[in-house]
Amino acid sequence: MSNGKLLLAVLGATGNQGYSVASTVLCDPELRARYSVRAISRSTSAAKMQELQTAGASLAAADMDKPETLPAALEGANTLFFITATQYQGNTREIETRQAKAVCEAALAAGVSYIIFSSMSHPYKISGGKLRNVEHFDDKAEIEEYIRGLRVKSAFFAPASFMQNLQGHFMRPRPSQSGDGTYVLANCAYGHSGVPFIDITETGQWVGAILAEPDKYEGKQFAAAAEILTMDQVCEIVSRVTGKTVRYQNVPDEVFKGFMPEGLRQQLFEMWVFQRDYGYYGPSMDEDVSWARENARGEVTGLEAFLRKHDYALE
């Protein structure tokens, strides 16, 4: 408790999710009246940390890979938001699990009474064990299960597919081989496959709801998506925004796997098979996304508005 306020520790405050949570609290009069914010990152000199300090946050340095740095950073905190970042060198489950347990042990020792974790759905369980390689989802779901077993209140933010991915190489439509000026978005998913999308810089709208009413949302998981769109609808939106003709192309699994970087091939391929065959959040995706969107704090941005905001273009 600081100046009569609860102390919210945001671990990973320079990333999209953590920065959004910290900024949301600092800019929301009701949340700012309730919480002080401590922004935690490996370096307090990072530009985003300085921005948060200017906005009213206190700063602390800590590294999840150095557990000895965590106690001081979490001292006095009542509520903790944290994420574990996917590691792409093949051992993400081991690294993320180790980091999460170190954070939770330090949080409990510091007297933290409420943990909000950035979680995910569980492809291995939802697929009945058929999909074994979507570790960057499974490990976060397993960390959620671990946190639920601790003697601490908790709630969970499970972000959808990032709209930002359409700006990257992998999901950006590519010129058609026909050379007719049209573009193709190719994937192993079907044209009618529904994919939930989130502007990940709006994490604060979802986590802010939990912070505003922590007792109401204790034990809840937010399937955080602004909307669910089919792959065909994604192409229609990109066409409207760019003025280019973009069509969707379903490609055979083995062809799609060939698009993937070798070290991540099976992991990313199975991630898309999971979305295609089971749904990103499993069989109750539509209901879960609808509930989460209705309970978000403030408006969230749809894909078309996001692309227009960022002047999305195809060259």
PDB file of C-alpha atoms in Angstrom:
ATOM      1  CA  MET A   1       0.000   0.000   0.000  1.00  0.00           C
ATOM      2  CA  SER A   2       1.496   3.319  -1.119  1.00  0.00           C
ATOM      3  CA  ASN A   3      -0.244   6.602  -0.272  1.00  0.00           C
ATOM      4  CA  GLY A   4      -3.389   4.616   0.392  1.00  0.00           C
ATOM      5  CA  LYS A   5      -3.150   2.962  -3.027  1.00  0.00           C
ATOM      6  CA  LEU A   6      -2.515  -0.634  -3.968  1.00  0.00           C
ATOM      7  CA  LEU A   7       0.851  -1.180  -5.614  1.00  0.00           C
ATOM      8  CA  LEU A   8       0.648  -2.820  -9.037  1.00  0.00           C
ATOM      9  CA  ALA A   9       3.912  -4.352 -10.217  1.00  0.00           C
ATOM     10  CA  VAL A  10       4.175  -4.784 -13.989  1.00  0.00           C
ATOM     11  CA  LEU A  11       6.979  -7.190 -14.857  1.00  0.00           C
ATOM     12  CA  GLY A  12       8.035  -6.828 -18.466  1.00  0.00           C
ATOM     13  CA  ALA A  13       6.955  -3.205 -18.675  1.00  0.00           C
ATOM     14  CA  THR A  14       8.755  -2.416 -21.937  1.00  0.00           C
ATOM     15  CA  GLY A  15       6.988  -5.117 -23.954  1.00  0.00           C
ATOM     16  CA  ASN A  16       3.718  -4.471 -25.765  1.00  0.00           C
ATOM     17  CA  GLN A  17       1.606  -6.142 -23.103  1.00  0.00           C
ATOM     18  CA  GLY A  18       3.271  -4.795 -19.992  1.00  0.00           C
ATOM     19  CA  TYR A  19       3.629  -1.285 -21.369  1.00  0.00           C
ATOM     20  CA  SER A  20      -0.057  -1.254 -22.286  1.00  0.00           C
ATOM     21  CA  VAL A  21      -1.107  -2.373 -18.804  1.00  0.00           C
ATOM     22  CA  ALA A  22       1.065   0.208 -17.064  1.00  0.00           C
ATOM     23  CA  SER A  23       0.001   2.998 -19.425  1.00  0.00           C
ATOM     24  CA  THR A  24      -3.671   2.129 -19.113  1.00  0.00           C
ATOM     25  CA  VAL A  25      -3.583   2.359 -15.330  1.00  0.00           C
ATOM     26  CA  LEU A  26      -1.652   5.624 -15.389  1.00  0.00           C
ATOM     27  CA  CYS A  27      -4.082   7.181 -17.886  1.00  0.00           C
ATOM     28  CA  ASP A  28      -7.339   5.881 -16.381  1.00  0.00           C
ATOM     29  CA  PRO A  29      -8.492   8.192 -13.552  1.00  0.00           C
ATOM     30  CA  GLU A  30     -10.335   5.436 -11.684  1.00  0.00           C
ATOM     31  CA  LEU A  31      -7.488   2.940 -11.898  1.00  0.00           C
ATOM     32  CA  ARG A  32      -4.851   5.569 -11.139  1.00  0.00           C
ATOM     33  CA  ALA A  33      -6.767   6.536  -8.005  1.00  0.00           C
ATOM     34  CA  ARG A  34      -6.687   2.909  -6.898  1.00  0.00           C
ATOM     35  CA  TYR A  35      -3.203   1.795  -7.949  1.00  0.00           C
ATOM     36  CA  SER A  36       0.344   3.039  -7.926  1.00  0.00           C
ATOM     37  CA  VAL A  37       2.393   1.489 -10.731  1.00  0.00           C
ATOM     38  CA  ARG A  38       5.864   0.009 -10.455  1.00  0.00           C
ATOM     39  CA  ALA A  39       7.274  -0.694 -13.907  1.00  0.00           C
ATOM     40  CA  ILE A  40       9.832  -3.501 -13.878  1.00  0.00           C
ATOM     41  CA  SER A  41      12.243  -4.392 -16.661  1.00  0.00           C
ATOM     42  CA  ARG A  42      15.824  -5.527 -17.031  1.00  0.00           C
ATOM     43  CA  SER A  43      16.941  -1.917 -17.494  1.00  0.00           C
ATOM     44  CA  THR A  44      15.351   1.196 -16.040  1.00  0.00           C
ATOM     45  CA  SER A  45      17.060   3.344 -18.675  1.00  0.00           C
ATOM     46  CA  ALA A  46      15.024   1.956 -21.587  1.00  0.00           C
ATOM     47  CA  ALA A  47      13.024   4.609 -23.430  1.00  0.00           C
ATOM     48  CA  LYS A  48       9.660   3.089 -22.558  1.00  0.00           C
ATOM     49  CA  MET A  49      10.623   2.900 -18.899  1.00  0.00           C
ATOM     50  CA  GLN A  50      11.471   6.583 -18.947  1.00  0.00           C
ATOM     51  CA  GLU A  51       8.110   7.317 -20.581  1.00  0.00           C
ATOM     52  CA  LEU A  52       6.310   5.397 -17.841  1.00  0.00           C
ATOM     53  CA  GLN A  53       8.261   7.225 -15.161  1.00  0.00           C
ATOM     54  CA  THR A  54       7.262  10.551 -16.697  1.00  0.00           C
ATOM     55  CA  ALA A  55       3.638   9.365 -16.616  1.00  0.00           C
ATOM     56  CA  GLY A  56       3.906   8.614 -12.904  1.00  0.00           C
ATOM     57  CA  ALA A  57       5.294   5.099 -12.507  1.00  0.00           C
ATOM     58  CA  SER A  58       8.126   4.157 -10.198  1.00  0.00           C
ATOM     59  CA  LEU A  59      10.839   2.010 -11.771  1.00  0.00           C
ATOM     60  CA  ALA A  60      12.674  -1.142 -10.737  1.00  0.00           C
ATOM     61  CA  ALA A  61      15.149  -3.424 -12.470  1.00  0.00           C
ATOM     62  CA  ALA A  62      14.775  -7.211 -12.419  1.00  0.00           C
ATOM     63  CA  ASP A  63      15.473 -10.167 -14.676  1.00  0.00           C
ATOM     64  CA  MET A  64      13.354 -13.330 -14.612  1.00  0.00           C
ATOM     65  CA  ASP A  65      16.489 -15.319 -15.406  1.00  0.00           C
ATOM     66  CA  LYS A  66      18.133 -13.911 -12.272  1.00  0.00           C
ATOM     67  CA  PRO A  67      15.754 -14.811  -9.418  1.00  0.00           C
ATOM     68  CA  GLU A  68      17.879 -12.937  -6.905  1.00  0.00           C
ATOM     69  CA  THR A  69      16.824  -9.656  -8.581  1.00  0.00           C
ATOM     70  CA  LEU A  70      13.092 -10.272  -8.087  1.00  0.00           C
ATOM     71  CA  PRO A  71      12.493  -9.764  -4.328  1.00  0.00           C
ATOM     72  CA  ALA A  72      13.511  -6.108  -4.261  1.00  0.00           C
ATOM     73  CA  ALA A  73      11.506  -5.353  -7.403  1.00  0.00           C
ATOM     74  CA  LEU A  74       8.356  -6.938  -5.961  1.00  0.00           C
ATOM     75  CA  GLU A  75       8.694  -5.639  -2.405  1.00  0.00           C
ATOM     76  CA  GLY A  76       5.445  -4.105  -1.197  1.00  0.00           C
ATOM     77  CA  ALA A  77       3.450  -5.050  -4.288  1.00  0.00           C
ATOM     78  CA  ASN A  78      -0.165  -6.105  -3.830  1.00  0.00           C
ATOM     79  CA  THR A  79      -0.943  -7.040  -7.436  1.00  0.00           C
ATOM     80  CA  LEU A  80       1.348  -8.412 -10.142  1.00  0.00           C
ATOM     81  CA  PHE A  81       0.937  -8.573 -13.911  1.00  0.00           C
ATOM     82  CA  PHE A  82       3.542 -10.572 -15.786  1.00  0.00           C
ATOM     83  CA  ILE A  83       4.181 -12.465 -18.983  1.00  0.00           C
ATOM     84  CA  THR A  84       6.704 -15.051 -20.076  1.00  0.00           C
ATOM     85  CA  ALA A  85       8.026 -14.481 -23.580  1.00  0.00           C
ATOM     86  CA  THR A  86       8.125 -17.296 -26.110  1.00  0.00           C
ATOM     87  CA  GLN A  87      11.666 -18.512 -26.754  1.00  0.00           C
ATOM     88  CA  TYR A  88      12.358 -19.675 -30.291  1.00  0.00           C
ATOM     89  CA  GLN A  89      15.474 -21.757 -29.725  1.00  0.00           C
ATOM     90  CA  GLY A  90      13.547 -24.957 -29.011  1.00  0.00           C
ATOM     91  CA  ASN A  91      13.345 -24.955 -25.197  1.00  0.00           C
ATOM     92  CA  THR A  92      10.583 -22.456 -24.524  1.00  0.00           C
ATOM     93  CA  ARG A  93       8.679 -24.697 -22.088  1.00  0.00           C
ATOM     94  CA  GLU A  94      11.700 -25.182 -19.831  1.00  0.00           C
ATOM     95  CA  ILE A  95      12.670 -21.503 -19.867  1.00  0.00           C
ATOM     96  CA  GLU A  96       9.176 -20.046 -19.439  1.00  0.00           C
ATOM     97  CA  THR A  97       8.245 -22.503 -16.697  1.00  0.00           C
ATOM     98  CA  ARG A  98      11.431 -21.785 -14.779  1.00  0.00           C
ATOM     99  CA  GLN A  99      10.898 -18.044 -15.105  1.00  0.00           C
ATOM    100  CA  ALA A 100       7.249 -18.195 -14.056  1.00  0.00           C
ATOM    101  CA  LYS A 101       7.950 -20.289 -10.981  1.00  0.00           C
ATOM    102  CA  ALA A 102      10.750 -17.958  -9.920  1.00  0.00           C
ATOM    103  CA  VAL A 103       8.444 -14.959 -10.307  1.00  0.00           C
ATOM    104  CA  CYS A 104       5.590 -16.589  -8.416  1.00  0.00           C
ATOM    105  CA  GLU A 105       7.825 -17.723  -5.562  1.00  0.00           C
ATOM    106  CA  ALA A 106       9.222 -14.207  -5.208  1.00  0.00           C
ATOM    107  CA  ALA A 107       5.732 -12.708  -5.449  1.00  0.00           C
ATOM    108  CA  LEU A 108       4.340 -14.908  -2.700  1.00  0.00           C
ATOM    109  CA  ALA A 109       7.339 -14.174  -0.498  1.00  0.00           C
ATOM    110  CA  ALA A 110       6.790 -10.450  -1.078  1.00  0.00           C
ATOM    111  CA  GLY A 111       3.151 -10.691  -0.040  1.00  0.00           C
ATOM    112  CA  VAL A 112       1.543 -10.266  -3.463  1.00  0.00           C
ATOM    113  CA  SER A 113      -2.128 -11.180  -3.090  1.00  0.00           C
ATOM    114  CA  TYR A 114      -3.297 -11.131  -6.724  1.00  0.00           C
ATOM    115  CA  ILE A 115      -1.510 -12.336  -9.861  1.00  0.00           C
ATOM    116  CA  ILE A 116      -2.614 -11.606 -13.429  1.00  0.00           C
ATOM    117  CA  PHE A 117      -0.761 -13.775 -15.946  1.00  0.00           C
ATOM    118  CA  SER A 118      -0.685 -13.619 -19.734  1.00  0.00           C
ATOM    119  CA  SER A 119      -1.824 -17.129 -20.548  1.00  0.00           C
ATOM    120  CA  MET A 120      -2.936 -19.134 -23.578  1.00  0.00           C
ATOM    121  CA  SER A 121      -5.160 -22.026 -24.618  1.00  0.00           C
ATOM    122  CA  HIS A 122      -3.876 -25.618 -24.343  1.00  0.00           C
ATOM    123  CA  PRO A 123      -3.600 -27.272 -27.798  1.00  0.00           C
ATOM    124  CA  TYR A 124      -2.299 -30.577 -26.443  1.00  0.00           C
ATOM    125  CA  LYS A 125      -5.300 -31.017 -24.154  1.00  0.00           C
ATOM    126  CA  ILE A 126      -7.885 -29.596 -26.527  1.00  0.00           C
ATOM    127  CA  SER A 127      -6.687 -31.853 -29.358  1.00  0.00           C
ATOM    128  CA  GLY A 128      -6.721 -34.927 -27.144  1.00  0.00           C
ATOM    129  CA  GLY A 129      -2.947 -35.252 -27.416  1.00  0.00           C
ATOM    130  CA  LYS A 130      -2.817 -35.110 -31.219  1.00  0.00           C
ATOM    131  CA  LEU A 131      -0.927 -31.825 -31.322  1.00  0.00           C
ATOM    132  CA  ARG A 132       2.233 -32.152 -29.267  1.00  0.00           C
ATOM    133  CA  ASN A 133       4.408 -29.343 -30.555  1.00  0.00           C
ATOM    134  CA  VAL A 134       2.556 -26.073 -29.903  1.00  0.00           C
ATOM    135  CA  GLU A 135       4.732 -25.593 -26.851  1.00  0.00           C
ATOM    136  CA  HIS A 136       4.523 -21.800 -26.826  1.00  0.00           C
ATOM    137  CA  PHE A 137       0.781 -22.166 -26.137  1.00  0.00           C
ATOM    138  CA  ASP A 138       0.860 -25.282 -23.956  1.00  0.00           C
ATOM    139  CA  ASP A 139       3.505 -23.975 -21.576  1.00  0.00           C
ATOM    140  CA  LYS A 140       1.550 -20.820 -20.794  1.00  0.00           C
ATOM    141  CA  ALA A 141      -1.611 -22.851 -20.169  1.00  0.00           C
ATOM    142  CA  GLU A 142       0.402 -25.086 -17.829  1.00  0.00           C
ATOM    143  CA  ILE A 143       1.775 -22.040 -16.012  1.00  0.00           C
ATOM    144  CA  GLU A 144      -1.817 -20.872 -15.567  1.00  0.00           C
ATOM    145  CA  GLU A 145      -2.659 -24.243 -14.000  1.00  0.00           C
ATOM    146  CA  TYR A 146       0.347 -23.870 -11.702  1.00  0.00           C
ATOM    147  CA  ILE A 147      -0.745 -20.385 -10.595  1.00  0.00           C
ATOM    148  CA  ARG A 148      -4.289 -21.602  -9.967  1.00  0.00           C
ATOM    149  CA  GLY A 149      -2.814 -24.100  -7.512  1.00  0.00           C
ATOM    150  CA  LEU A 150      -1.045 -21.434  -5.463  1.00  0.00           C
ATOM    151  CA  ARG A 151      -2.463 -19.739  -2.385  1.00  0.00           C
ATOM    152  CA  VAL A 152      -3.032 -16.453  -4.193  1.00  0.00           C
ATOM    153  CA  LYS A 153      -5.908 -14.863  -6.064  1.00  0.00           C
ATOM    154  CA  SER A 154      -5.461 -14.858  -9.825  1.00  0.00           C
ATOM    155  CA  ALA A 155      -6.968 -14.025 -13.198  1.00  0.00           C
ATOM    156  CA  PHE A 156      -5.729 -14.599 -16.724  1.00  0.00           C
ATOM    157  CA  PHE A 157      -5.401 -12.690 -19.983  1.00  0.00           C
ATOM    158  CA  ALA A 158      -5.184 -14.971 -23.041  1.00  0.00           C
ATOM    159  CA  PRO A 159      -4.454 -12.823 -26.105  1.00  0.00           C
ATOM    160  CA  ALA A 160      -5.692 -13.763 -29.565  1.00  0.00           C
ATOM    161  CA  SER A 161      -3.644 -13.741 -32.751  1.00  0.00           C
ATOM    162  CA  PHE A 162      -1.865 -10.401 -32.950  1.00  0.00           C
ATOM    163  CA  MET A 163      -3.084  -8.004 -35.641  1.00  0.00           C
ATOM    164  CA  GLN A 164       0.542  -6.895 -35.792  1.00  0.00           C
ATOM    165  CA  ASN A 165       1.387 -10.247 -37.417  1.00  0.00           C
ATOM    166  CA  LEU A 166      -0.172  -9.024 -40.661  1.00  0.00           C
ATOM    167  CA  GLN A 167       2.564  -6.397 -40.753  1.00  0.00           C
ATOM    168  CA  GLY A 168       5.262  -9.056 -40.598  1.00  0.00           C
ATOM    169  CA  HIS A 169       6.672 -11.279 -43.310  1.00  0.00           C
ATOM    170  CA  PHE A 170       4.817 -14.476 -42.486  1.00  0.00           C
ATOM    171  CA  MET A 171       1.188 -13.280 -42.652  1.00  0.00           C
ATOM    172  CA  ARG A 172       1.603 -10.455 -45.150  1.00  0.00           C
ATOM    173  CA  PRO A 173      -0.146 -11.207 -48.471  1.00  0.00           C
ATOM    174  CA  ARG A 174       2.309 -11.720 -51.316  1.00  0.00           C
ATOM    175  CA  PRO A 175       2.096 -10.830 -54.993  1.00  0.00           C
ATOM    176  CA  SER A 176       0.327 -13.498 -57.021  1.00  0.00           C
ATOM    177  CA  GLN A 177       2.571 -15.602 -59.238  1.00  0.00           C
ATOM    178  CA  SER A 178       0.204 -14.803 -62.095  1.00  0.00           C
ATOM    179  CA  GLY A 179       1.735 -11.338 -62.249  1.00  0.00           C
ATOM    180  CA  ASP A 180      -1.666  -9.690 -62.597  1.00  0.00           C
ATOM    181  CA  GLY A 181      -1.214  -7.258 -59.708  1.00  0.00           C
ATOM    182  CA  THR A 182      -3.292  -9.280 -57.260  1.00  0.00           C
ATOM    183  CA  TYR A 183      -2.111 -10.643 -53.924  1.00  0.00           C
ATOM    184  CA  VAL A 184      -2.465 -13.991 -52.180  1.00  0.00           C
ATOM    185  CA  LEU A 185      -2.641 -14.907 -48.502  1.00  0.00           C
ATOM    186  CA  ALA A 186      -1.796 -18.611 -48.323  1.00  0.00           C
ATOM    187  CA  ASN A 187      -2.262 -20.875 -45.320  1.00  0.00           C
ATOM    188  CA  CYS A 188      -3.264 -24.421 -44.400  1.00  0.00           C
ATOM    189  CA  ALA A 189      -6.397 -23.085 -42.692  1.00  0.00           C
ATOM    190  CA  TYR A 190      -9.637 -23.063 -44.641  1.00  0.00           C
ATOM    191  CA  GLY A 191     -11.141 -19.896 -46.034  1.00  0.00           C
ATOM    192  CA  HIS A 192     -13.979 -20.248 -43.545  1.00  0.00           C
ATOM    193  CA  SER A 193     -11.651 -20.928 -40.592  1.00  0.00           C
ATOM    194  CA  GLY A 194     -12.289 -18.380 -37.850  1.00  0.00           C
ATOM    195  CA  VAL A 195      -9.273 -16.664 -36.301  1.00  0.00           C
ATOM    196  CA  PRO A 196      -9.562 -14.292 -33.309  1.00  0.00           C
ATOM    197  CA  PHE A 197      -7.548 -11.079 -33.536  1.00  0.00           C
ATOM    198  CA  ILE A 198      -6.286  -8.532 -31.013  1.00  0.00           C
ATOM    199  CA  ASP A 199      -4.267  -5.343 -31.223  1.00  0.00           C
ATOM    200  CA  ILE A 200      -1.776  -6.446 -28.586  1.00  0.00           C
ATOM    201  CA  THR A 201      -1.027  -2.841 -27.650  1.00  0.00           C
ATOM    202  CA  GLU A 202      -4.567  -2.797 -26.188  1.00  0.00           C
ATOM    203  CA  THR A 203      -3.752  -5.381 -23.522  1.00  0.00           C
ATOM    204  CA  GLY A 204      -4.619  -2.746 -20.929  1.00  0.00           C
ATOM    205  CA  GLN A 205      -8.279  -2.668 -21.945  1.00  0.00           C
ATOM    206  CA  TRP A 206      -8.648  -6.283 -20.885  1.00  0.00           C
ATOM    207  CA  VAL A 207      -6.351  -6.341 -17.881  1.00  0.00           C
ATOM    208  CA  GLY A 208      -7.786  -3.000 -16.791  1.00  0.00           C
ATOM    209  CA  ALA A 209     -11.173  -4.672 -16.390  1.00  0.00           C
ATOM    210  CA  ILE A 210      -9.620  -7.172 -13.972  1.00  0.00           C
ATOM    211  CA  LEU A 211      -7.852  -4.413 -12.057  1.00  0.00           C
ATOM    212  CA  ALA A 212     -11.072  -2.418 -11.756  1.00  0.00           C
ATOM    213  CA  GLU A 213     -13.037  -5.379 -10.353  1.00  0.00           C
ATOM    214  CA  PRO A 214     -10.533  -7.999  -9.168  1.00  0.00           C
ATOM    215  CA  ASP A 215     -13.008  -9.927  -7.032  1.00  0.00           C
ATOM    216  CA  LYS A 216     -15.492 -10.186  -9.895  1.00  0.00           C
ATOM    217  CA  TYR A 217     -12.900 -11.636 -12.241  1.00  0.00           C
ATOM    218  CA  GLU A 218     -10.943 -13.797  -9.820  1.00  0.00           C
ATOM    219  CA  GLY A 219     -10.313 -17.162 -11.468  1.00  0.00           C
ATOM    220  CA  LYS A 220     -11.517 -15.968 -14.874  1.00  0.00           C
ATOM    221  CA  GLN A 221      -9.644 -16.193 -18.147  1.00  0.00           C
ATOM    222  CA  PHE A 222     -10.195 -13.484 -20.747  1.00  0.00           C
ATOM    223  CA  ALA A 223     -10.148 -14.908 -24.290  1.00  0.00           C
ATOM    224  CA  ALA A 224      -9.044 -11.487 -25.452  1.00  0.00           C
ATOM    225  CA  ALA A 225     -10.022 -10.779 -29.053  1.00  0.00           C
ATOM    226  CA  ALA A 226     -11.621  -7.749 -30.659  1.00  0.00           C
ATOM    227  CA  GLU A 227     -13.263  -9.983 -33.257  1.00  0.00           C
ATOM    228  CA  ILE A 228     -13.187 -13.389 -34.911  1.00  0.00           C
ATOM    229  CA  LEU A 229     -12.627 -13.269 -38.666  1.00  0.00           C
ATOM    230  CA  THR A 230     -12.457 -15.978 -41.292  1.00  0.00           C
ATOM    231  CA  MET A 231      -9.413 -16.016 -43.525  1.00  0.00           C
ATOM    232  CA  ASP A 232     -11.671 -14.951 -46.408  1.00  0.00           C
ATOM    233  CA  GLN A 233     -12.844 -11.967 -44.349  1.00  0.00           C
ATOM    234  CA  VAL A 234      -9.248 -11.011 -43.555  1.00  0.00           C
ATOM    235  CA  CYS A 235      -8.535 -10.858 -47.284  1.00  0.00           C
ATOM    236  CA  GLU A 236     -11.664  -8.765 -47.889  1.00  0.00           C
ATOM    237  CA  ILE A 237     -10.565  -6.290 -45.215  1.00  0.00           C
ATOM    238  CA  VAL A 238      -7.011  -6.060 -46.543  1.00  0.00           C
ATOM    239  CA  SER A 239      -8.425  -5.495 -50.038  1.00  0.00           C
ATOM    240  CA  ARG A 240     -10.599  -2.612 -48.813  1.00  0.00           C
ATOM    241  CA  VAL A 241      -7.790  -0.989 -46.871  1.00  0.00           C
ATOM    242  CA  THR A 242      -5.090  -1.291 -49.531  1.00  0.00           C
ATOM    243  CA  GLY A 243      -7.155  -0.961 -52.701  1.00  0.00           C
ATOM    244  CA  LYS A 244      -5.485  -4.151 -53.944  1.00  0.00           C
ATOM    245  CA  THR A 245      -7.217  -7.413 -54.794  1.00  0.00           C
ATOM    246  CA  VAL A 246      -6.279  -9.965 -52.134  1.00  0.00           C
ATOM    247  CA  ARG A 247      -7.576 -13.528 -52.273  1.00  0.00           C
ATOM    248  CA  TYR A 248      -7.192 -16.373 -49.870  1.00  0.00           C
ATOM    249  CA  GLN A 249      -5.551 -19.625 -50.926  1.00  0.00           C
ATOM    250  CA  ASN A 250      -5.775 -22.819 -48.911  1.00  0.00           C
ATOM    251  CA  VAL A 251      -2.622 -24.843 -49.517  1.00  0.00           C
ATOM    252  CA  PRO A 252      -1.848 -28.484 -48.626  1.00  0.00           C
ATOM    253  CA  ASP A 253      -0.294 -29.087 -45.236  1.00  0.00           C
ATOM    254  CA  GLU A 254       3.076 -30.160 -46.583  1.00  0.00           C
ATOM    255  CA  VAL A 255       3.297 -27.106 -48.827  1.00  0.00           C
ATOM    256  CA  PHE A 256       2.425 -24.821 -45.931  1.00  0.00           C
ATOM    257  CA  LYS A 257       5.041 -26.468 -43.720  1.00  0.00           C
ATOM    258  CA  GLY A 258       7.599 -25.559 -46.347  1.00  0.00           C
ATOM    259  CA  PHE A 259       6.864 -21.873 -45.723  1.00  0.00           C
ATOM    260  CA  MET A 260       7.995 -22.215 -42.093  1.00  0.00           C
ATOM    261  CA  PRO A 261      11.536 -21.610 -40.829  1.00  0.00           C
ATOM    262  CA  GLU A 262      13.147 -24.992 -40.279  1.00  0.00           C
ATOM    263  CA  GLY A 263      13.676 -24.818 -36.531  1.00  0.00           C
ATOM    264  CA  LEU A 264      10.074 -23.737 -35.886  1.00  0.00           C
ATOM    265  CA  ARG A 265       8.388 -25.656 -38.698  1.00  0.00           C
ATOM    266  CA  GLN A 266       6.404 -28.226 -36.743  1.00  0.00           C
ATOM    267  CA  GLN A 267       5.554 -25.837 -33.921  1.00  0.00           C
ATOM    268  CA  LEU A 268       4.097 -23.140 -36.183  1.00  0.00           C
ATOM    269  CA  PHE A 269       2.439 -25.641 -38.500  1.00  0.00           C
ATOM    270  CA  GLU A 270       0.635 -27.337 -35.624  1.00  0.00           C
ATOM    271  CA  MET A 271      -0.390 -23.931 -34.274  1.00  0.00           C
ATOM    272  CA  TRP A 272      -2.315 -23.312 -37.483  1.00  0.00           C
ATOM    273  CA  VAL A 273      -3.692 -26.852 -37.583  1.00  0.00           C
ATOM    274  CA  PHE A 274      -4.949 -26.217 -34.052  1.00  0.00           C
ATOM    275  CA  GLN A 275      -6.741 -23.054 -35.131  1.00  0.00           C
ATOM    276  CA  ARG A 276      -8.162 -24.777 -38.206  1.00  0.00           C
ATOM    277  CA  ASP A 277      -9.329 -28.018 -36.603  1.00  0.00           C
ATOM    278  CA  TYR A 278     -10.116 -27.048 -32.998  1.00  0.00           C
ATOM    279  CA  GLY A 279     -10.368 -23.255 -32.764  1.00  0.00           C
ATOM    280  CA  TYR A 280      -7.813 -20.931 -31.181  1.00  0.00           C
ATOM    281  CA  TYR A 281      -9.566 -21.124 -27.812  1.00  0.00           C
ATOM    282  CA  GLY A 282     -11.134 -24.541 -28.313  1.00  0.00           C
ATOM    283  CA  PRO A 283     -14.781 -25.520 -28.835  1.00  0.00           C
ATOM    284  CA  SER A 284     -16.243 -22.652 -26.791  1.00  0.00           C
ATOM    285  CA  MET A 285     -14.265 -19.962 -28.634  1.00  0.00           C
ATOM    286  CA  ASP A 286     -17.244 -17.932 -29.853  1.00  0.00           C
ATOM    287  CA  GLU A 287     -18.830 -17.735 -26.408  1.00  0.00           C
ATOM    288  CA  ASP A 288     -15.536 -17.094 -24.612  1.00  0.00           C
ATOM    289  CA  VAL A 289     -14.510 -14.295 -26.967  1.00  0.00           C
ATOM    290  CA  SER A 290     -17.952 -12.698 -26.771  1.00  0.00           C
ATOM    291  CA  TRP A 291     -17.865 -12.702 -22.963  1.00  0.00           C
ATOM    292  CA  ALA A 292     -14.363 -11.258 -22.822  1.00  0.00           C
ATOM    293  CA  ARG A 293     -15.146  -8.515 -25.322  1.00  0.00           C
ATOM    294  CA  GLU A 294     -18.286  -7.529 -23.418  1.00  0.00           C
ATOM    295  CA  ASN A 295     -16.243  -7.270 -20.228  1.00  0.00           C
ATOM    296  CA  ALA A 296     -13.280  -5.346 -21.661  1.00  0.00           C
ATOM    297  CA  ARG A 297     -12.716  -1.884 -20.222  1.00  0.00           C
ATOM    298  CA  GLY A 298     -13.451   0.537 -23.051  1.00  0.00           C
ATOM    299  CA  GLU A 299     -13.474   0.127 -26.800  1.00  0.00           C
ATOM    300  CA  VAL A 300     -11.163  -2.284 -28.591  1.00  0.00           C
ATOM    301  CA  THR A 301      -9.960  -1.925 -32.169  1.00  0.00           C
ATOM    302  CA  GLY A 302     -11.110  -4.161 -35.020  1.00  0.00           C
ATOM    303  CA  LEU A 303      -8.750  -5.320 -37.744  1.00  0.00           C
ATOM    304  CA  GLU A 304      -9.880  -2.858 -40.414  1.00  0.00           C
ATOM    305  CA  ALA A 305      -9.499   0.129 -38.090  1.00  0.00           C
ATOM    306  CA  PHE A 306      -6.106  -1.192 -36.976  1.00  0.00           C
ATOM    307  CA  LEU A 307      -4.803  -1.497 -40.533  1.00  0.00           C
ATOM    308  CA  ARG A 308      -6.081   1.962 -41.470  1.00  0.00           C
ATOM    309  CA  LYS A 309      -4.536   3.461 -38.346  1.00  0.00           C
ATOM    310  CA  HIS A 310      -1.154   2.064 -39.374  1.00  0.00           C
ATOM    311  CA  ASP A 311      -1.479   3.023 -43.062  1.00  0.00           C
ATOM    312  CA  TYR A 312      -1.225  -0.613 -44.064  1.00  0.00           C
ATOM    313  CA  ALA A 313      -0.115  -0.986 -47.669  1.00  0.00           C
ATOM    314  CA  LEU A 314       0.954  -3.712 -50.067  1.00  0.00           C
ATOM    315  CA  GLU A 315       3.861  -2.920 -52.353  1.00  0.00           C
TER     316      GLU A 315
END
